[in-house]
């Protein structure tokens, strides 16, 4: 996991950058701050290494001439088109019931943003300190957006390893309607053609992969299923369409899409 990273900013955003530096330090990341004259496309081309930058739009991850943040404002169009009927994730997670939901693998938070928009009350758990700080910044900025404010009011962020968080919830006899899992999946990367195509479309995922461990060291999240089943009446796992089951465990039900599927595990004996 990245524990040292450079943070570029322009002098007018120095104070905010220093705040990010302090927050990241408290989460175990050593940030070297550099004030530069202009954070423009040329600058990013000339500085292709993985780094952070801070500008008027908050905190960004940058590398290879690209910038990325969990850009929740850019998701508004998609949210406005989404409905309980049109979204497979809505059926898989039974969002019509406005469930309490733990998303134990937050990432960029896009799935959770959609689920919160469609009615879920979401606890979003992420263990990566840089990703978590990016998420926190997106959450904060979304609070001042006329459309997103109501949506993010239903999202609570937790910086933790989900295994620890789920164990803690089980010890306190907490039960939620849904635990949602979307762990990293290396087989996607073995198909280089598919990944290249995907990466051109999804530069966000490309940058996310640079931040997270390589294939060999990747945590596939198999341990999370059993822990999730202790507190979630329904556990929903997002998988690439042809991927093996999480923890090799056959689900009770599946929803199949073109690129991905949702596997659901029901615990009928769990009551709140
Ligand atoms: C594929 S991404 C999830 C993408 C997400 N569904 C979205 O819509 O952006 C997986 C994320 O889960 C996080 N993760 C994996 N295992 C975790 C764990 N045990 N605890 C907390 N976060 C975890 C990784 O750091 C990564 O950010």
XYZ file of C-alpha atoms and ligand atoms in Angstrom:
299
model
C 0.000 0.000 0.000
C 1.259 3.524 -0.829
C 2.536 5.195 2.354
C 4.603 8.022 0.791
C 3.204 10.307 -1.849
C 3.767 13.799 -3.241
C 0.967 16.385 -3.174
C 1.102 19.219 -5.713
C -0.795 22.452 -5.254
C -0.819 26.087 -6.364
C -0.122 28.762 -3.734
C -3.775 29.855 -3.540
C -4.782 26.346 -2.392
C -1.825 25.791 -0.072
C -3.875 25.979 3.116
C -6.307 23.322 1.940
C -3.414 21.147 0.752
C -1.820 21.416 4.214
C -5.095 20.237 5.756
C -5.099 17.197 3.450
C -1.453 16.593 4.363
C -2.311 16.575 8.087
C -5.342 14.298 7.622
C -3.366 11.840 5.506
C -0.524 11.876 8.043
C -3.011 10.940 10.777
C -3.963 7.962 8.568
C -0.383 6.782 8.165
C 0.495 8.412 4.822
C 3.565 10.624 4.581
C 2.833 13.448 2.138
C 5.518 15.646 0.622
C 3.939 18.968 -0.333
C 5.128 20.871 -3.442
C 3.786 24.268 -4.486
C 3.910 24.700 -8.248
C 3.103 27.617 -10.515
C 0.333 26.042 -12.602
C -1.396 22.673 -12.303
C -2.256 22.339 -15.984
C -2.219 19.550 -18.588
C 1.416 20.300 -19.462
C 2.438 19.984 -15.823
C 0.737 16.589 -15.512
C 2.352 15.381 -18.750
C 5.784 16.378 -17.448
C 5.144 14.778 -14.023
C 3.711 11.334 -14.840
C 4.458 9.602 -11.520
C 1.644 8.691 -9.172
C 0.886 11.709 -6.927
C -1.933 13.745 -5.417
C -2.922 17.274 -6.325
C -5.178 19.833 -4.705
C -6.979 22.588 -6.623
C -10.265 24.506 -6.525
C -12.097 21.177 -7.044
C -10.487 19.480 -4.049
C -8.178 16.469 -3.869
C -7.195 14.392 -6.912
C -5.066 11.370 -7.672
C -2.895 11.902 -10.732
C -0.537 9.842 -12.878
C 0.410 9.411 -16.550
C -1.024 12.804 -17.443
C -4.460 11.972 -15.977
C -6.365 13.199 -12.919
C -8.997 11.247 -11.050
C -11.237 11.728 -8.045
C -14.461 9.994 -6.962
C -16.303 12.625 -8.957
C -19.796 12.303 -7.520
C -21.010 15.487 -9.242
C -20.227 13.888 -12.610
C -22.565 11.007 -11.664
C -25.646 13.241 -11.378
C -26.795 12.608 -14.975
C -26.592 8.852 -14.449
C -28.433 9.122 -11.133
C -31.237 11.118 -12.732
C -31.728 8.413 -15.384
C -31.630 5.547 -12.860
C -34.727 3.873 -11.456
C -35.578 0.913 -9.256
C -36.798 -0.883 -12.385
C -33.874 -0.127 -14.690
C -31.008 -0.920 -12.308
C -30.046 -4.547 -11.696
C -28.280 -3.499 -8.477
C -31.642 -2.177 -7.222
C -33.268 -5.579 -7.625
C -30.270 -7.425 -6.186
C -30.174 -5.217 -3.079
C -33.947 -4.796 -2.823
C -33.543 -1.015 -2.777
C -37.290 -0.433 -3.035
C -37.451 -1.367 0.665
C -35.030 1.495 1.539
C -32.652 -0.940 3.277
C -29.913 -0.284 5.772
C -26.793 -1.274 3.820
C -23.083 -1.655 4.510
C -20.903 -1.289 1.419
C -17.785 -3.014 2.737
C -15.615 -2.280 -0.328
C -16.221 1.415 -1.014
C -13.653 2.173 -3.765
C -14.836 5.330 -5.512
C -18.252 5.032 -3.895
C -20.116 5.081 -7.222
C -22.230 1.982 -6.548
C -23.154 3.346 -3.138
C -24.025 6.755 -4.499
C -26.510 5.060 -6.839
C -27.867 2.851 -4.044
C -28.297 5.849 -1.723
C -30.021 7.756 -4.516
C -32.449 4.850 -4.943
C -33.249 4.847 -1.227
C -30.638 2.845 0.716
C -29.125 4.120 3.969
C -25.473 3.383 3.328
C -22.445 2.884 5.541
C -19.463 3.047 3.226
C -16.320 1.303 4.493
C -12.886 1.782 2.903
C -9.510 0.821 4.351
C -7.141 2.552 1.916
C -6.119 5.861 3.528
C -5.714 7.794 0.279
C -8.915 6.463 -1.268
C -10.751 7.138 1.951
C -9.498 10.738 2.025
C -10.564 11.205 -1.610
C -14.011 9.801 -0.737
C -14.337 12.047 2.283
C -13.551 15.091 0.133
C -16.151 14.048 -2.489
C -18.721 13.495 0.240
C -18.027 16.939 1.704
C -18.259 18.712 -1.656
C -21.456 16.841 -2.571
C -23.140 18.284 0.530
C -23.227 21.703 -1.142
C -24.683 20.384 -4.407
C -28.432 21.009 -4.746
C -29.150 17.533 -6.155
C -26.577 15.456 -4.263
C -27.104 16.913 -0.779
C -30.153 14.700 -0.123
C -28.389 11.645 -1.499
C -25.188 11.983 0.522
C -27.213 12.661 3.666
C -27.924 8.899 3.462
C -24.200 8.002 3.226
C -21.953 7.631 6.243
C -18.208 7.011 5.768
C -16.087 4.669 7.889
C -12.296 4.392 7.615
C -11.591 0.796 8.567
C -10.744 -2.642 7.316
C -14.158 -4.175 6.710
C -13.182 -7.440 8.333
C -12.615 -5.551 11.614
C -15.749 -3.473 11.110
C -17.987 -6.481 10.392
C -16.603 -8.391 13.388
C -17.276 -5.369 15.594
C -20.856 -5.097 14.304
C -21.450 -8.818 14.915
C -20.096 -8.520 18.467
C -22.620 -5.739 19.093
C -25.407 -7.938 17.632
C -26.075 -5.396 14.900
C -28.027 -6.659 11.909
C -28.424 -4.782 8.604
C -30.673 -5.492 5.630
C -27.824 -5.743 3.112
C -24.044 -6.093 3.072
C -22.661 -5.238 -0.386
C -19.249 -6.542 -1.523
C -17.314 -5.607 -4.666
C -13.741 -6.728 -3.974
C -10.954 -6.369 -6.537
C -10.843 -9.241 -9.018
C -7.534 -10.046 -10.787
C -8.920 -12.324 -13.514
C -10.210 -9.166 -15.152
C -6.569 -8.167 -15.580
C -5.545 -11.477 -17.156
C -7.579 -10.597 -20.199
C -5.327 -7.764 -21.366
C -7.471 -6.841 -24.367
C -10.536 -6.431 -22.224
C -8.627 -4.437 -19.638
C -7.159 -2.091 -22.246
C -10.592 -1.404 -23.664
C -12.034 -0.959 -20.220
C -9.161 1.287 -19.179
C -9.620 3.645 -22.110
C -13.209 4.090 -21.092
C -12.519 4.047 -17.373
C -9.378 5.976 -16.563
C -10.652 6.137 -13.012
C -10.242 2.393 -12.645
C -6.789 2.623 -14.249
C -5.646 5.040 -11.565
C -7.379 3.058 -8.834
C -5.392 -0.005 -9.889
C -2.135 1.982 -9.583
C -2.982 2.760 -5.972
C -4.028 -0.741 -4.959
C -1.778 -3.810 -4.633
C -0.719 -5.790 -7.699
C -2.430 -9.048 -8.696
C -0.215 -11.364 -6.680
C -0.682 -9.444 -3.438
C -4.299 -8.553 -4.077
C -6.754 -9.293 -1.287
C -9.653 -10.990 -3.042
C -12.007 -10.443 -0.125
C -12.967 -14.111 0.313
C -12.829 -13.666 4.095
C -15.497 -10.956 3.966
C -18.335 -13.225 2.841
C -18.634 -15.270 6.028
C -18.293 -12.139 8.200
C -20.915 -10.330 6.130
C -23.321 -13.255 6.493
C -23.187 -12.856 10.270
C -24.798 -9.408 10.125
C -26.456 -9.003 6.710
C -29.895 -10.491 6.100
C -28.848 -10.360 2.450
C -25.247 -10.294 1.190
C -24.824 -9.134 -2.394
C -21.525 -9.701 -4.212
C -20.715 -7.906 -7.472
C -18.588 -10.059 -9.792
C -17.354 -9.893 -13.388
C -19.874 -11.897 -15.425
C -17.808 -15.095 -15.678
C -15.884 -14.898 -12.396
C -15.769 -17.676 -9.817
C -17.976 -17.309 -6.732
C -16.573 -15.338 -3.811
C -15.010 -17.815 -1.341
C -16.154 -20.532 -3.828
C -19.568 -20.355 -2.236
C -22.667 -20.946 -4.353
C -25.148 -18.063 -3.986
C -28.890 -18.497 -3.367
C -29.742 -16.255 -6.288
C -28.032 -14.460 -9.209
C -28.772 -11.477 -11.402
C -26.807 -11.606 -14.692
C -25.847 -8.539 -16.718
C -23.644 -8.091 -19.813
C -20.469 -7.165 -17.947
C -21.144 -8.117 -14.372
C -23.473 -10.135 -12.203
C -24.751 -9.931 -8.650
C -24.658 -13.035 -6.419
C -26.980 -12.952 -3.413
C -26.776 -14.931 -0.164
C -29.847 -14.869 2.088
C -29.767 -15.361 5.854
C -33.429 -15.906 6.662
C -32.727 -16.573 10.333
C -31.190 -13.111 10.973
C -33.543 -10.638 12.615
C -32.897 -7.012 13.556
C -13.413 -2.766 -6.929
S -13.240 -1.508 -5.716
C -14.927 -1.148 -5.346
C -15.546 -0.230 -6.362
C -16.865 0.349 -5.856
N -17.914 -0.660 -5.849
C -17.292 1.575 -6.641
O -18.448 1.657 -7.048
O -16.440 2.476 -6.842
C -12.750 -2.373 -4.253
C -12.423 -1.454 -3.089
O -12.588 -2.188 -1.891
C -11.574 -1.843 -0.985
N -11.418 -2.979 -0.068
C -11.082 -4.249 -0.390
N -11.043 -5.027 0.711
C -11.370 -4.225 1.755
C -11.504 -4.437 3.157
N -11.252 -5.625 3.721
N -11.849 -3.398 3.932
C -12.105 -2.169 3.383
N -11.985 -1.904 2.069
C -11.620 -2.906 1.263
C -10.354 -1.593 -1.852
O -9.408 -0.761 -1.174
C -10.999 -0.926 -3.061
O -11.031 0.471 -2.889
